[in-house]
């Protein structure tokens, strides 16, 4: 069967008991094809495509998939449907539509022409190959049954139309387009169709992707006209094909690397047989404990998506939707992930379809499906609704499971496919506002999460809770009560994060719960309480309507606050402290009851204020002091020091004071309640006391008690930082889904988009160093492979067109990356919840009243929510609208804009590449490089380099000396598959006749490979080392001097091939001097009890020695098929031990003070010095290394010089042991940095002070004279 000599095909891929025979059919790439003549005329009539928009799109798609003929036939079919349904020929509004209708109705359509050499050829090479394959199926005779799998319904229908006209070529083919959802939902339609297929009325189904789960008879031939990034789709195709005589055919474009990658990753051996078995049994079997690789792409057109919006699950993170026909794949993915992560795999079938008893009245058979997933979710089993077909029952059951899981806040948003944004405006950057030609920086809009905008489309009656708990970071005496944030859509999973409290941190945990339904009264109470909380902590007159409120805040009952597990959140509505909500909503402050002034319980967990207004300072109650009264003068209260007692102070300072009812009432000891602060900045800043003295004791009769308890108030003060961090997570999730298909681990991507100036816990600097080296590595391999004739110098230039900051910046701008970058510190003073506005509070405003009784007749003050500024929820930039009142703060727009330099954008792009490498290795990093739109074509996976590389043949390289191959392999610990590559690596350009095959190109490649291996080694060895120290280590490790020392130390220089006596003498002389230096350094290190340092620094090596190390690395890399296995073996055997012994933070320089200074310079630290103190004639000198008033290390020795060295060495050890020290204690990068010359002057002065006039050896003189970079 399938004998067609004209076909260009590849051999059968695989065959097994459950797999069909597989073959790959290659077709020529489609040449750039102009529109058909019909399309050209249509565009003259309607250049904007304002009418028949969907038909224009469908015609373009058919043009690419089937050809010019198909594109025109799309219009003929569309106009027939339009004419049959339209009765407004005289309506002037439809004048253009009527012109298009008349044009198409009178157009002369060409017949399909499959002759490639003909001038009238109007089909694609891909469709021609399909026809060839179908013609070869004639040998099956009447037994032929075939299925062609395509992506879109318009292609399926037009293929059938065309095939029915090809009587001569396909006389035996009777096609039918399976393109209607009715075939899944209607049992009668499905049975009739399957009967027709069995009888032979139809023997070829053109099946669209969304219907591939239909229960179809198995076919002789299944042709995958389109390839899909879905292993489950491949399993369905196998299940539709007869075994063992059937054929599964994949159509692949010649030279298309994307098609090759899809074929390798999503079909054949990449798919476990057990998944095919599951599909064969229609899901009525346990899910295998093996991964299922899916992108989740439904391959649905925008028009199909728009027609399905009624029944779907919305994702507010990225705006995607999960439809009923997507739910089956989602459940398979969930089950596969659960099964792989449990110790004992579940043996329960995933889908079990049951027929229901046939009712006597209707007589129609119905089915229900029970869905059971492995344990690990809040929901495990559910039964779907009755359906008329088993396929629809499975879909409905899967959809109901996803819907219930969504209501439990347990549906992973990544299961919902994110629609890609249009590239129409790729060159424009809508986030760019203005540029500064002087500084080179530009102002961009900062991204706001789409989550809050998308969730506003959902009615507020059903809310999803997230319980936020902080612990007690300031001790048990100052508790932080958990609070509930209620959102309209479930927040995605958020990892715990840290908030910082002057030397300590607290971990913020969040627990999501199932949806809760609230009635109107409870919603109004939550709305008022949220306003009360936000107004109180911000001291601003916030207003927001119920309809525009993005999230609500609620307190928990104290008895419920201890157990926050999901199992105890099912009745969350009963766990909310509604009495506390009512108290807060009734008024912002209440007076103390005069009968209870001596009752300590009246003051427990209380916040009080000595001014009876809404917006004022507040204090926490420390304790009730019955031993003190207003007539007392406490010695520990300096505020009243000039007065006889506290009562006299009030009489003199309090406006309108008329005396007390009880002069003997006890006092309240208080402490100042902190304001809202930036708790996301890890730098420890000491608390700054103001000159204005606050109260230590207050009189209860003159105070008001805030209606929000202190434990809730403390947690509420953290809300600005908590919600900002939630926004950060949401933005990173958007970025990951929109551009990187969720390939990057979010904790790495979060670090990648934060600049150092943002002063968050992590920033991009370490990742940028890793990403920069990987990009250099990748681009070097790329230009090496695709430019086999270029010299080393030309390769450097070609690489710059990929890795330069200019290119990286342009690519970042093309995808809108600047708006996702977090380049500013959190401005907590400008914090506002989404859609909140701040009213202008005048002195006459009720909220500023000094008397509670003036607020209302009953002494209560409700929140005014009527007067509000309008909010436009269609613009993301206005969702966080700011106050219109005049303030002393920066302009409100400063909170939604930021200034970024081009270098910052390029650095973030490199950091994202580094994050991708950490997330999934080099192939994921490669895909992210392509997603960033860097100019790298013709490569989809790393394996493409091996296929496309050209190496010089063995007869154009010099012959190796006897024993060279085995000797070099023994030294490096790896073998060469192609020894002539080693010959090229050892060949110097001085050998006559081999100038074009010397080691220069290999050295270019090896340099990049080594650079990346070194950075990765440093990155992994010291996972918290500062970026400055990493850069210094990397520079020292890959320097020509270090590599030359490695070459001589290992003996590789002895095998170099050259024809230059001068070069030979230079190498020998250097090797002898180097060995002498090495022995001297080891003796000094043993005497000083320190590791041996870089003994090669004061010698200039012949460059050939470092080049040969890099060229051997390049040759070994190519010999191993562009994989790093052999290179890593070489690195571990000769380079890593050398580096660990000689190149560490402690041995980077002979003088540790210099290297410490360089580290501080790279950190931008300006508050670093070494303090020297003489302890007397016999006690020596003490040196302290001080950073931001913290003594980092100390040492006492006989002289200041030795003490300085020892203290600096100890400081390096301290930084090595606590790599986060600088991040937590130094914020100098936010201020103006001093220049390199100032650093050099400070270093020279410090070294001079330490030397104390003593004679220093030439060794130290040499190092002290080195410039600080």
PDB file of C-alpha atoms in Angstrom, residues 1-12 20-25 129-141 144-147 172 219-223 241-242 244-250:
ATOM      1  CA  UNK A   1       0.000   0.000   0.000  1.00  0.00           C
ATOM      2  CA  UNK A   2       0.945   3.686  -0.247  1.00  0.00           C
ATOM      3  CA  UNK A   3       3.225   3.164  -3.193  1.00  0.00           C
ATOM      4  CA  UNK A   4       3.876   6.453  -4.880  1.00  0.00           C
ATOM      5  CA  UNK A   5       7.244   6.956  -6.496  1.00  0.00           C
ATOM      6  CA  UNK A   6       6.670  10.699  -6.865  1.00  0.00           C
ATOM      7  CA  UNK A   7       6.421  11.188  -3.120  1.00  0.00           C
ATOM      8  CA  UNK A   8       9.340  12.539  -1.138  1.00  0.00           C
ATOM      9  CA  UNK A   9       9.058  10.743   2.168  1.00  0.00           C
ATOM     10  CA  UNK A  10      11.157   9.696   5.093  1.00  0.00           C
ATOM     11  CA  UNK A  11      11.334   6.172   6.506  1.00  0.00           C
ATOM     12  CA  UNK A  12       8.795   4.771   8.902  1.00  0.00           C
ATOM     13  CA  UNK A  20       0.441   2.256  13.423  1.00  0.00           C
ATOM     14  CA  UNK A  21       3.221   2.447  10.881  1.00  0.00           C
ATOM     15  CA  UNK A  22       4.324   6.065  10.655  1.00  0.00           C
ATOM     16  CA  UNK A  23       5.837   8.021   7.792  1.00  0.00           C
ATOM     17  CA  UNK A  24       6.817  11.615   7.167  1.00  0.00           C
ATOM     18  CA  UNK A  25       5.846  13.238   3.874  1.00  0.00           C
ATOM     19  CA  UNK A 129       1.458  16.195  -1.775  1.00  0.00           C
ATOM     20  CA  UNK A 130      -1.773  15.417   0.061  1.00  0.00           C
ATOM     21  CA  UNK A 131      -3.451  14.560  -3.222  1.00  0.00           C
ATOM     22  CA  UNK A 132      -0.504  12.326  -4.140  1.00  0.00           C
ATOM     23  CA  UNK A 133      -0.841  10.472  -0.847  1.00  0.00           C
ATOM     24  CA  UNK A 134      -4.584  10.002  -1.361  1.00  0.00           C
ATOM     25  CA  UNK A 135      -4.062   8.764  -4.921  1.00  0.00           C
ATOM     26  CA  UNK A 136      -1.675   6.125  -3.605  1.00  0.00           C
ATOM     27  CA  UNK A 137      -4.467   4.887  -1.327  1.00  0.00           C
ATOM     28  CA  UNK A 138      -6.428   3.639  -4.339  1.00  0.00           C
ATOM     29  CA  UNK A 139      -4.800   0.256  -3.789  1.00  0.00           C
ATOM     30  CA  UNK A 140      -7.058  -0.237  -0.769  1.00  0.00           C
ATOM     31  CA  UNK A 141     -10.069  -0.343  -3.084  1.00  0.00           C
ATOM     32  CA  UNK A 144     -10.235   2.415   1.989  1.00  0.00           C
ATOM     33  CA  UNK A 145     -11.132   4.600   4.945  1.00  0.00           C
ATOM     34  CA  UNK A 146      -9.114   7.726   5.612  1.00  0.00           C
ATOM     35  CA  UNK A 147      -8.955  10.732   7.942  1.00  0.00           C
ATOM     36  CA  UNK A 172     -12.588   6.598  -5.445  1.00  0.00           C
ATOM     37  CA  UNK A 219      -9.069   4.230   9.394  1.00  0.00           C
ATOM     38  CA  UNK A 220      -6.499   2.740   7.023  1.00  0.00           C
ATOM     39  CA  UNK A 221      -4.722   6.061   6.681  1.00  0.00           C
ATOM     40  CA  UNK A 222      -4.647   9.059   9.007  1.00  0.00           C
ATOM     41  CA  UNK A 223      -2.891  12.123   7.622  1.00  0.00           C
ATOM     42  CA  UNK A 241      -5.501   4.448  12.802  1.00  0.00           C
ATOM     43  CA  UNK A 242      -5.807   0.725  12.178  1.00  0.00           C
ATOM     44  CA  UNK A 244      -0.968  -3.155  12.288  1.00  0.00           C
ATOM     45  CA  UNK A 245      -1.627  -2.337   8.611  1.00  0.00           C
ATOM     46  CA  UNK A 246      -2.688   1.293   8.983  1.00  0.00           C
ATOM     47  CA  UNK A 247      -0.495   4.283   8.268  1.00  0.00           C
ATOM     48  CA  UNK A 248      -0.124   7.493  10.264  1.00  0.00           C
ATOM     49  CA  UNK A 249       1.379  10.164   8.029  1.00  0.00           C
ATOM     50  CA  UNK A 250       2.870  13.471   9.181  1.00  0.00           C
TER      51      UNK A 250
END
